[in-house]
PDB file of C-alpha atoms and ligand atoms in Angstrom:
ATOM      1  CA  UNK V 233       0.000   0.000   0.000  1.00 52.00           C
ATOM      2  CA  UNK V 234       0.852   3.813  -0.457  1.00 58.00           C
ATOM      3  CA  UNK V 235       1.331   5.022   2.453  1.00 59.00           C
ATOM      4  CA  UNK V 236       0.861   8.499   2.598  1.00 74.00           C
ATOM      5  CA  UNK V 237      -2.030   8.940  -0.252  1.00 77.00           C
ATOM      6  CA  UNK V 238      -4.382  10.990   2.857  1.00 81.00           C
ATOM      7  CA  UNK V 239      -0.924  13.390   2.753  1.00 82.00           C
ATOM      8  CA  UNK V 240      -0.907  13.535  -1.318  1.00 84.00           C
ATOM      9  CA  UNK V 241      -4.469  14.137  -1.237  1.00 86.00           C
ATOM     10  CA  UNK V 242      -4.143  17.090   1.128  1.00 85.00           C
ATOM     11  CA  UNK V 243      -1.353  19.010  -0.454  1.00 86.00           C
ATOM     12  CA  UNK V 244      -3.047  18.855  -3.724  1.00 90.00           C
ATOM     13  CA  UNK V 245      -0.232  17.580  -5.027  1.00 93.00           C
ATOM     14  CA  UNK V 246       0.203  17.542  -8.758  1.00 96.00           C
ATOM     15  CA  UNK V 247       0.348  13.896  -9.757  1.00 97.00           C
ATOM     16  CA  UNK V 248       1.251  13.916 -14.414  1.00 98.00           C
ATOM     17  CA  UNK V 249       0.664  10.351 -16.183  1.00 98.00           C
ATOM     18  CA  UNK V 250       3.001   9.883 -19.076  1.00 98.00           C
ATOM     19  CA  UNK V 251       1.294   7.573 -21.834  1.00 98.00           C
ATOM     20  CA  UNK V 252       2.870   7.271 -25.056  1.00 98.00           C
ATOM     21  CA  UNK V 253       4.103   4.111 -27.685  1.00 97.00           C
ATOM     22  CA  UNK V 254       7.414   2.682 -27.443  1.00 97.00           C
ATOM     23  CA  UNK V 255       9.838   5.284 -28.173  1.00 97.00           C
ATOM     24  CA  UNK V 256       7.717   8.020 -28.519  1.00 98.00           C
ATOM     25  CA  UNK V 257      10.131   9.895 -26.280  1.00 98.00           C
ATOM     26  CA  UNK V 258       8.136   9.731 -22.802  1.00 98.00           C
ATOM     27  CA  UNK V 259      11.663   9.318 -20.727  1.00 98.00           C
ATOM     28  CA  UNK V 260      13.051  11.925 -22.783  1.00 98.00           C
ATOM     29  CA  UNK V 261      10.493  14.170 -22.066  1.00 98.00           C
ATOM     30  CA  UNK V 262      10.219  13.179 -18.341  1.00 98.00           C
ATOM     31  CA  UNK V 263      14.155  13.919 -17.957  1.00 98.00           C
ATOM     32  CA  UNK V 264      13.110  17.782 -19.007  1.00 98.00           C
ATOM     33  CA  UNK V 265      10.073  18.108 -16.779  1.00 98.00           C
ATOM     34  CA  UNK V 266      12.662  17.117 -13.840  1.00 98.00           C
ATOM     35  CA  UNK V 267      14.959  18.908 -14.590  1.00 98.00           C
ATOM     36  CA  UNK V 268      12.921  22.144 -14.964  1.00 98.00           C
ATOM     37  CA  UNK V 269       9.760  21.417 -12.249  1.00 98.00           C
ATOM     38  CA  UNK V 270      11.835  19.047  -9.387  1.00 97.00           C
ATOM     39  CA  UNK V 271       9.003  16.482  -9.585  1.00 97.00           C
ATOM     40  CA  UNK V 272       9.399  12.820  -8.596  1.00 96.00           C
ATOM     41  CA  UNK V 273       9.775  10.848 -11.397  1.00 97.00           C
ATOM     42  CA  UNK V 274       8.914   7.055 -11.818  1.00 97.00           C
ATOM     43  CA  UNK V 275       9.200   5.026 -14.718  1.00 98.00           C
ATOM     44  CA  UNK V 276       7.106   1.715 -14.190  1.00 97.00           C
ATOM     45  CA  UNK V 277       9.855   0.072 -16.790  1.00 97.00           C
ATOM     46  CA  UNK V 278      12.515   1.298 -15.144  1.00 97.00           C
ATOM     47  CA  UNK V 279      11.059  -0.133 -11.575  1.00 97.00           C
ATOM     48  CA  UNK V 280      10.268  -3.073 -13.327  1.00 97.00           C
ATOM     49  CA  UNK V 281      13.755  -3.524 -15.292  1.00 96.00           C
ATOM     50  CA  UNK V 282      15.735  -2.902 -11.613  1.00 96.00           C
ATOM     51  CA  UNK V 283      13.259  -5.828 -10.455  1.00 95.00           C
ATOM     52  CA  UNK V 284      14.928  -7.536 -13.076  1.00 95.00           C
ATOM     53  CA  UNK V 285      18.335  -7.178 -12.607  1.00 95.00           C
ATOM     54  CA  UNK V 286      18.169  -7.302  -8.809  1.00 94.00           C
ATOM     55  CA  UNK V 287      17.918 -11.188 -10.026  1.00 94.00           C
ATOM     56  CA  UNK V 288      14.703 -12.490  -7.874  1.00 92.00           C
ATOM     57  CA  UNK V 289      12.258 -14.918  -8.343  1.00 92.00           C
ATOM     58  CA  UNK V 290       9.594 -12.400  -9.194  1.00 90.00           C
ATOM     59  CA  UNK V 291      12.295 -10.484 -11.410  1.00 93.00           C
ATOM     60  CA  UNK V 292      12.879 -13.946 -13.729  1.00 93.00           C
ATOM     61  CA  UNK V 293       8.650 -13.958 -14.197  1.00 92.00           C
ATOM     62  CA  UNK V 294       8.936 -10.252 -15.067  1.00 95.00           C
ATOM     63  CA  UNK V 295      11.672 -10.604 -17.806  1.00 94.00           C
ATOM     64  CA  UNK V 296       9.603 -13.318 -19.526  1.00 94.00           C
ATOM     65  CA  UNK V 297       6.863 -10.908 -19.651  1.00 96.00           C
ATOM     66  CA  UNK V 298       8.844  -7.995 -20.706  1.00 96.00           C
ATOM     67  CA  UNK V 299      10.987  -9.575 -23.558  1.00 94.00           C
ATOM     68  CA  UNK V 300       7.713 -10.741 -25.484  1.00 94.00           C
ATOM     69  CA  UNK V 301       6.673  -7.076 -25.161  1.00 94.00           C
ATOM     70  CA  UNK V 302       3.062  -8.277 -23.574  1.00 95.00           C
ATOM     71  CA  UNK V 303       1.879  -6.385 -20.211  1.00 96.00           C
ATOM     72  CA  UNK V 304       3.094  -7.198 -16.821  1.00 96.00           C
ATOM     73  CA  UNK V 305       0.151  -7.989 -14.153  1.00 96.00           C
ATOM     74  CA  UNK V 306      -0.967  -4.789 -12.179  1.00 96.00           C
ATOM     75  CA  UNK V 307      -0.618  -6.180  -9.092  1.00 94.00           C
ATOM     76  CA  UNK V 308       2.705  -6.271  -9.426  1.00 94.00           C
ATOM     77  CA  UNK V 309       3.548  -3.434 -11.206  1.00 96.00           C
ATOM     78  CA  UNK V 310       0.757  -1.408  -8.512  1.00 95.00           C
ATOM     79  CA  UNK V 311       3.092  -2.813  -6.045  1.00 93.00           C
ATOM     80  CA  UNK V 312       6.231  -1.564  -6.706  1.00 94.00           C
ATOM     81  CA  UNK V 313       5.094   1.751  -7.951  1.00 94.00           C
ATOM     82  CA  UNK V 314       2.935   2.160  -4.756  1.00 92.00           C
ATOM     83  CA  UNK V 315       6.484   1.355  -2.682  1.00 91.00           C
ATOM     84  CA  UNK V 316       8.773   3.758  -4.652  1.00 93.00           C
ATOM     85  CA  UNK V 317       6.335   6.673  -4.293  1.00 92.00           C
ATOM     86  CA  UNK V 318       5.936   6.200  -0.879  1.00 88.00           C
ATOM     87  CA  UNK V 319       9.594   6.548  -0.197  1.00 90.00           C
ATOM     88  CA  UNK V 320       9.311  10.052  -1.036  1.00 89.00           C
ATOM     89  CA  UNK V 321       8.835  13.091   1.391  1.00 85.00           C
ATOM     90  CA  UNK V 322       5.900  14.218   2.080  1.00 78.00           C
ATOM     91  CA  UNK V 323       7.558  17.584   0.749  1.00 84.00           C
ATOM     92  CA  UNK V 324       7.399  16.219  -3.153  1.00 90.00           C
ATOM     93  CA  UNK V 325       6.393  18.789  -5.555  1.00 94.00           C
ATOM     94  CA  UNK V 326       4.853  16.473  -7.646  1.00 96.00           C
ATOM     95  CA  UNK V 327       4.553  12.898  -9.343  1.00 96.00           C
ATOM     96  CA  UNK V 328       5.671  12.167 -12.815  1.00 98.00           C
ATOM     97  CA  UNK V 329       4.296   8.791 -13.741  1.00 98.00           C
ATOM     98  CA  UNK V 330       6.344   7.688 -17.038  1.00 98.00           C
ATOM     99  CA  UNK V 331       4.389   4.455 -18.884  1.00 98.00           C
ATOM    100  CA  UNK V 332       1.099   4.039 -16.333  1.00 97.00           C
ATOM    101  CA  UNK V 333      -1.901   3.122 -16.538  1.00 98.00           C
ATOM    102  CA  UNK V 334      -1.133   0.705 -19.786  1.00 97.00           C
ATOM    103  CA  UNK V 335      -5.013  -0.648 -19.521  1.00 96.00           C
ATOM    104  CA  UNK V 336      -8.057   1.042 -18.448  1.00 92.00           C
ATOM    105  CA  UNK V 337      -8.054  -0.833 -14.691  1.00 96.00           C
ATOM    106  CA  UNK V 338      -4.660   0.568 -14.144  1.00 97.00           C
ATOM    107  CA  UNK V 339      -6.094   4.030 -14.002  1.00 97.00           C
ATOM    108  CA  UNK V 340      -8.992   3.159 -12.103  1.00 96.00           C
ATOM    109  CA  UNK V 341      -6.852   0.924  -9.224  1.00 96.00           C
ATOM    110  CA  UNK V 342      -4.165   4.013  -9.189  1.00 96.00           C
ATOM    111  CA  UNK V 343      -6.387   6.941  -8.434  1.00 96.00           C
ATOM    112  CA  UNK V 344      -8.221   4.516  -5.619  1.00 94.00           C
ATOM    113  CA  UNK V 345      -5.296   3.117  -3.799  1.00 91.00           C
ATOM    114  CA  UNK V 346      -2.953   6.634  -4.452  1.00 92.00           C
ATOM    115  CA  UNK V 347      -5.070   9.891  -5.900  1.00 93.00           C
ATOM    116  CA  UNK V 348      -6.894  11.414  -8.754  1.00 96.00           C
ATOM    117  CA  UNK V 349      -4.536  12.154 -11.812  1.00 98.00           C
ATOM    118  CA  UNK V 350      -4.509  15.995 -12.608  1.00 98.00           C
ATOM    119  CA  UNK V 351      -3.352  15.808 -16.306  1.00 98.00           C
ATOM    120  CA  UNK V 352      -2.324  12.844 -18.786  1.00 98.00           C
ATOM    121  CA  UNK V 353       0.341  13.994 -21.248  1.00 98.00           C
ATOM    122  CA  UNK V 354      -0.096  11.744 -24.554  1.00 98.00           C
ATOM    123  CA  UNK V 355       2.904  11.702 -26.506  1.00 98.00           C
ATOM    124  CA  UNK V 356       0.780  10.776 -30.290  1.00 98.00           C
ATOM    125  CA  UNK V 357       3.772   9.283 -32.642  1.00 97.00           C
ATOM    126  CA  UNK V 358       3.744   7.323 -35.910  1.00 97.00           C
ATOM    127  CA  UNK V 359       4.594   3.719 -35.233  1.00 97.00           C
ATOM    128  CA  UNK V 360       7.520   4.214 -37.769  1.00 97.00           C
ATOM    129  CA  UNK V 361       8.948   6.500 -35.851  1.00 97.00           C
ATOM    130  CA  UNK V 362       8.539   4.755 -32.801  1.00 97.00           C
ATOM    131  CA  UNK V 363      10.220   1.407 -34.544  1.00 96.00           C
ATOM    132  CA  UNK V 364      13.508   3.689 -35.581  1.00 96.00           C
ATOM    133  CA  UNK V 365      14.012   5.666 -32.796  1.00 96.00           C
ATOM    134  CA  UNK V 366      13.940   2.777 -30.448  1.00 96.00           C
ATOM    135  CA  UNK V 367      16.210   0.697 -33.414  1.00 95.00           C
ATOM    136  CA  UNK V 368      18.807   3.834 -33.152  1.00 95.00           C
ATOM    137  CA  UNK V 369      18.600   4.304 -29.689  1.00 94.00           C
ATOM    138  CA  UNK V 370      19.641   0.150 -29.265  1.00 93.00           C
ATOM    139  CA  UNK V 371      22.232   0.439 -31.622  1.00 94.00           C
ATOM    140  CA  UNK V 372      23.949   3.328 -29.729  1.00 93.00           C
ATOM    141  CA  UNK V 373      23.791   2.118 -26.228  1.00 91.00           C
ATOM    142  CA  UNK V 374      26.054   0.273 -24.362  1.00 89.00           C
ATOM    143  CA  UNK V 375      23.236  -1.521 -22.590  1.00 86.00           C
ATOM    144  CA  UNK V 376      20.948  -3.755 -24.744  1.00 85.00           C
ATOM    145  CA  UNK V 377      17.574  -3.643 -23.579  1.00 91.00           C
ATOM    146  CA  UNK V 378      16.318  -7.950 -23.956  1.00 91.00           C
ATOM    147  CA  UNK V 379      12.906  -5.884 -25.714  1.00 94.00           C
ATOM    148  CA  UNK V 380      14.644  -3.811 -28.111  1.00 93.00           C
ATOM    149  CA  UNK V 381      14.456  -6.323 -31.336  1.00 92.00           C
ATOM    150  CA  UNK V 382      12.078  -5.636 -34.273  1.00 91.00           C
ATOM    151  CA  UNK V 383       9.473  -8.286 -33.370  1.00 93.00           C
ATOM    152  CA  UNK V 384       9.120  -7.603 -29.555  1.00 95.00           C
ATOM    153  CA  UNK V 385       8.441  -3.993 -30.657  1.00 96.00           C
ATOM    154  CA  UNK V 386       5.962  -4.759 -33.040  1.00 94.00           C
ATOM    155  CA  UNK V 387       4.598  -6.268 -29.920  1.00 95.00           C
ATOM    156  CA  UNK V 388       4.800  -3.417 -27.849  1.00 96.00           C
ATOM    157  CA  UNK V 389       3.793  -1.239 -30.194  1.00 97.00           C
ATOM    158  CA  UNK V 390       0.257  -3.331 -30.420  1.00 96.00           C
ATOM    159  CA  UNK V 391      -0.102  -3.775 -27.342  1.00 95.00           C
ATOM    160  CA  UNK V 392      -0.190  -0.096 -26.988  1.00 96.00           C
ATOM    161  CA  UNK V 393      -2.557   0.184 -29.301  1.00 95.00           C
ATOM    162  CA  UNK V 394      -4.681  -1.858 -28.315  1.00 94.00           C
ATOM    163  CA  UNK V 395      -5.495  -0.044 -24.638  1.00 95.00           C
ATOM    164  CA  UNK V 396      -4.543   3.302 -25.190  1.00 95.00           C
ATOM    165  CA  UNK V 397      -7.832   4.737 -26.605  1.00 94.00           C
ATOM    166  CA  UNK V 398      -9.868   2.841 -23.672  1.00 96.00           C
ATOM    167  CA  UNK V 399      -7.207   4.737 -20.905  1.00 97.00           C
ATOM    168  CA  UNK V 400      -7.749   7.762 -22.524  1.00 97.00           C
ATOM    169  CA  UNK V 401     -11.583   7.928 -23.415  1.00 97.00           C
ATOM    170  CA  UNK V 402     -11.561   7.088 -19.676  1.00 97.00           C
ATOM    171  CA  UNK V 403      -9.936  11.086 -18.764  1.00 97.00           C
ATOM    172  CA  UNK V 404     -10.766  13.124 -21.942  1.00 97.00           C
ATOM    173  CA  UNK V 405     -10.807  16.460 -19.284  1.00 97.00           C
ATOM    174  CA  UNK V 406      -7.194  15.304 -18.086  1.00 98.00           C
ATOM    175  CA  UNK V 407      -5.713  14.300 -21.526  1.00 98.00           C
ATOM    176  CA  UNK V 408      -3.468  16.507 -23.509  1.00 98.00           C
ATOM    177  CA  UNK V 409      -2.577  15.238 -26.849  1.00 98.00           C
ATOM    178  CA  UNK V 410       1.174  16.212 -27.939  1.00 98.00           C
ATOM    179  CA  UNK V 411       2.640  15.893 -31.578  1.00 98.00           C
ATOM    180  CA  UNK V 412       5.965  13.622 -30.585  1.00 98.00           C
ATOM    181  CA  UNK V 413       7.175  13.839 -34.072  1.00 98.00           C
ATOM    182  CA  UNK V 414       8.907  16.890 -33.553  1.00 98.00           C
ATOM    183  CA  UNK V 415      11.932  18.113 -32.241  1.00 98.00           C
ATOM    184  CA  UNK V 416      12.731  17.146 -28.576  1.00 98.00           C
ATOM    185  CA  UNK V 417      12.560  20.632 -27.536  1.00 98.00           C
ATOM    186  CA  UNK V 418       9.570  22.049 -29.656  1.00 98.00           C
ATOM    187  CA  UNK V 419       7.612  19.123 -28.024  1.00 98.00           C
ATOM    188  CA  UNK V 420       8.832  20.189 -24.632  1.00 98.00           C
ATOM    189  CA  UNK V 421       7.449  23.902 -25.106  1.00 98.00           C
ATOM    190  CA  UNK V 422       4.322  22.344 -25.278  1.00 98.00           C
ATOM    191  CA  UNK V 423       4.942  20.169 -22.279  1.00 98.00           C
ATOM    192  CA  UNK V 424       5.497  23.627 -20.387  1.00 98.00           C
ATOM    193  CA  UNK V 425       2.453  24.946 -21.354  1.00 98.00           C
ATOM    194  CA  UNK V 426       0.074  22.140 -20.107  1.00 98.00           C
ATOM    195  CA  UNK V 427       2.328  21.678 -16.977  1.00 98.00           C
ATOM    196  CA  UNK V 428       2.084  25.377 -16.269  1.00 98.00           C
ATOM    197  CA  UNK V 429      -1.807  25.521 -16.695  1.00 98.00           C
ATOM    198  CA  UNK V 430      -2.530  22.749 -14.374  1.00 98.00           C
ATOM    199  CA  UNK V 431      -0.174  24.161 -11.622  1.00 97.00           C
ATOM    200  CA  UNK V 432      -1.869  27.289 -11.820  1.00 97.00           C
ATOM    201  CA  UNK V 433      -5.358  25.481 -11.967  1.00 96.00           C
ATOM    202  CA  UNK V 434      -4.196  24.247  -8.827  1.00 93.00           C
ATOM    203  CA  UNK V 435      -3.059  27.371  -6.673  1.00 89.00           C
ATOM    204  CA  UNK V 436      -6.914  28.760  -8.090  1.00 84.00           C
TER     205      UNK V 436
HETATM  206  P1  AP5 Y 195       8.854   0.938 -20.794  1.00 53.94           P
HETATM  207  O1  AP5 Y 195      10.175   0.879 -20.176  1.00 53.94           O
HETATM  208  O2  AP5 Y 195       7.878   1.934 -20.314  1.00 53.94           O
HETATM  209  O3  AP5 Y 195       9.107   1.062 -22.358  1.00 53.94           O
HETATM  210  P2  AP5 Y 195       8.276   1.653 -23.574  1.00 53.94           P
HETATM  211  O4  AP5 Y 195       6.930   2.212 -23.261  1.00 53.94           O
HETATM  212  O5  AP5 Y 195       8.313   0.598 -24.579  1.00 53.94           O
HETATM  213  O6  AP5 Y 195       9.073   2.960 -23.932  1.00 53.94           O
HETATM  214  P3  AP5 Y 195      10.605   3.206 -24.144  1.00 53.94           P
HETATM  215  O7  AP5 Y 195      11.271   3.345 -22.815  1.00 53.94           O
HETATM  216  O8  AP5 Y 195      11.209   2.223 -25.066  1.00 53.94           O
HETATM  217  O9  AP5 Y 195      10.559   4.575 -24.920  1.00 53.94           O
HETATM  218  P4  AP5 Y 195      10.224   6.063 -24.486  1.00 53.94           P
HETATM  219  O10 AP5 Y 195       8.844   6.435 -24.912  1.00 53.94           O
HETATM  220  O11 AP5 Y 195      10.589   6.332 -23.053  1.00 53.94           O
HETATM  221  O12 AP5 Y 195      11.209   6.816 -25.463  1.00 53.94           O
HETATM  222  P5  AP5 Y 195      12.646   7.455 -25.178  1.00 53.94           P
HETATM  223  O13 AP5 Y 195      12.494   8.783 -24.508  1.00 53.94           O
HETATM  224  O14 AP5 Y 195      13.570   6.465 -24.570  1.00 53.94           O
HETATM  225  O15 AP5 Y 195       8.117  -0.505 -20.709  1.00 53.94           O
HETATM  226  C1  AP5 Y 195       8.806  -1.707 -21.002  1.00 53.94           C
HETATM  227  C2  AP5 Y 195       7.943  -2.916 -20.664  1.00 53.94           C
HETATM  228  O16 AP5 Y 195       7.673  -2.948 -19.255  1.00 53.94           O
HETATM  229  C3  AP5 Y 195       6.549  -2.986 -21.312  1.00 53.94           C
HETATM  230  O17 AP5 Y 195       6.606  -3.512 -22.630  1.00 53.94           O
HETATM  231  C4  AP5 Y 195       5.808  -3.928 -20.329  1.00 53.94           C
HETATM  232  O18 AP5 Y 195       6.167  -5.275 -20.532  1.00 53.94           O
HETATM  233  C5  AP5 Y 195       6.370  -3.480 -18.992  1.00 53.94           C
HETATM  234  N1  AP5 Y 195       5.549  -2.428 -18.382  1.00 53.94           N
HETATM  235  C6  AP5 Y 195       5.911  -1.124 -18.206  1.00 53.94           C
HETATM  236  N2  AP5 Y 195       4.914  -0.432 -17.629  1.00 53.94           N
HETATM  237  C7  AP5 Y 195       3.895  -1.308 -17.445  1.00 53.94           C
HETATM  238  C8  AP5 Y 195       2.579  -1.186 -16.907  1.00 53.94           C
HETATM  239  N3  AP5 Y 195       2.104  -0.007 -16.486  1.00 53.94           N
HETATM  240  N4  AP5 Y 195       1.797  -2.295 -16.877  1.00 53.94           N
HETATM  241  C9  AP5 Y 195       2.248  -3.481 -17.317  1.00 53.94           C
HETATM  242  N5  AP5 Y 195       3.476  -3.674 -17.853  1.00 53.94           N
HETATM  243  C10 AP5 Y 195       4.302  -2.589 -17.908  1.00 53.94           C
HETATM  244  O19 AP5 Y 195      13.085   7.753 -26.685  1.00 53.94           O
HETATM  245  C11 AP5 Y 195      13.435   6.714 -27.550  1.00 53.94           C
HETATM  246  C12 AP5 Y 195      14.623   7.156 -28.431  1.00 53.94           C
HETATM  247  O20 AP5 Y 195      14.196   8.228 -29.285  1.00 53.94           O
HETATM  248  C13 AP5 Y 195      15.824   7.716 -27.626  1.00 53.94           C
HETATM  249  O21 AP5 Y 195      16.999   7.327 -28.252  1.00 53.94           O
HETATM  250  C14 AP5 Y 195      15.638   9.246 -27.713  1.00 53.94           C
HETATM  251  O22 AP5 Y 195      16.857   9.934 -27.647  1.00 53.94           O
HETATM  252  C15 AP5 Y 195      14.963   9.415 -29.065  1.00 53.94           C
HETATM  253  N6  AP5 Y 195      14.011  10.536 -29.107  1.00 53.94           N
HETATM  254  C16 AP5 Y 195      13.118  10.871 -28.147  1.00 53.94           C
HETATM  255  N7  AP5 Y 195      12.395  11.937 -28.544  1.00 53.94           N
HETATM  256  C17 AP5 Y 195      12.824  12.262 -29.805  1.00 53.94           C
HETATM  257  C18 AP5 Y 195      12.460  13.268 -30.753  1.00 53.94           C
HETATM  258  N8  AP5 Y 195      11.501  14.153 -30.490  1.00 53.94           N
HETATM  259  N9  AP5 Y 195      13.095  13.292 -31.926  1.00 53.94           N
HETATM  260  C19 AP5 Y 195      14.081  12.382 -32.216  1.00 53.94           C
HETATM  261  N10 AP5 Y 195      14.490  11.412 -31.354  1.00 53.94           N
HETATM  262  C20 AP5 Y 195      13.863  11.353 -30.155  1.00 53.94           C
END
């Protein structure tokens, strides 16, 4: 369990889902916003990949999941999001939640066991782009990600598909829709601006 959602609740503070495709550039984006707004940022993949490599039982189930690109159970990934977040002070200036909810029920069990999202920043990419960017980004780095091949994206790319409208028709109020073909930092004045209206939405 959370355990300080009563405390979240009553400092209003600003909790930002990050949906997007493979590759579409959500971490990329999500490094700016830190860097510029000091919000906590949690990637479920990332808390799911240390799982991983931290070499448990539950981390050997995960990376079965994860290389055939399909979707991890919520419980689990719930779980460890609900125990990295509550590390945090009580002090955090907001949540950035990088690749959550990934099906409708995700959204739902999040806002019940944790709080209401206040925006959902859509990254909207072609899946060609997605497929090179991701292809570039394996060939370049030292570590290989064991879901960076052609046919687990394909994968990962439908599976994407497949929920994302049902998230989103879930939070059309909360949902702003961002062109993520563009440059990184054309796409990140636009990330500003929605950031900037909800935190003055807030202090209203
Ligand atoms: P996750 O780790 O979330 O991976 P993903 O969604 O497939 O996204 P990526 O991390 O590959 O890409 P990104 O959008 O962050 O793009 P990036 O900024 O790196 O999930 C992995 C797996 O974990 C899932 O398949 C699933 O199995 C499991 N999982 C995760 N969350 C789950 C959940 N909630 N429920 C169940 N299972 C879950 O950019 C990519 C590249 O493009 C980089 O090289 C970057 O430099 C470049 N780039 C970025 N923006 C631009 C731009 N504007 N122009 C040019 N290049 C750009």
């Amino acid at each position: 369990m959370f355990n300080h959602p009563e405390q979240v609740r009553e400092n209003n503070t600003p909790i930002i889902w990050v949906l997007g495709g493979p590759g579409s550039g959500k971490g990329t984006q999500c490094a700016k916003i830190v860097d510029k707004y000091s919000f906590s940022h949690f990637s479920t993949g990332d808390l799911l990949r240390d799982e991983v490599a931290s070499g448990s039982e539950r981390g050997k189930q995960l990376q079965e999941i994860m290389k055939s690109g399909d979707l991890v159970s919520n419980e689990q990934v719930l779980g460890l999001l609900e125990i990295a977040m509550g590390k945090v002070d009580a002090s955090v200036k907001g949540f950035l939640i990088d690749g959550y909810p990934r099906q409708k029920d995700q959204g739902a069990a999040f806002e019940k066991s944790i709080a209401p999202v206040d925006i959902i920043l859509y990254f909207e990419c072609r899946d060609e782009t997605m497929v090179a960017r991701i292809l570039h980004r394996a060939a370049q780095s030292a570590e290989k990600r064991a879901d960076d091949n052609e046919e687990t994206i394909k994968n990962r790319i439908a599976t994407f598909s497949k929920n994302t409208n049902e998230i989103l028709a879930l939070y059309p109020q909360q949902t702003r829709r961002i062109d993520a073909e563009r440059a990184i930092d054309v796409i990140f004045a636009d990330v500003e601006k929605a950031i900037d209206a909800m935190l003055a939405a807030k202090k209203k």
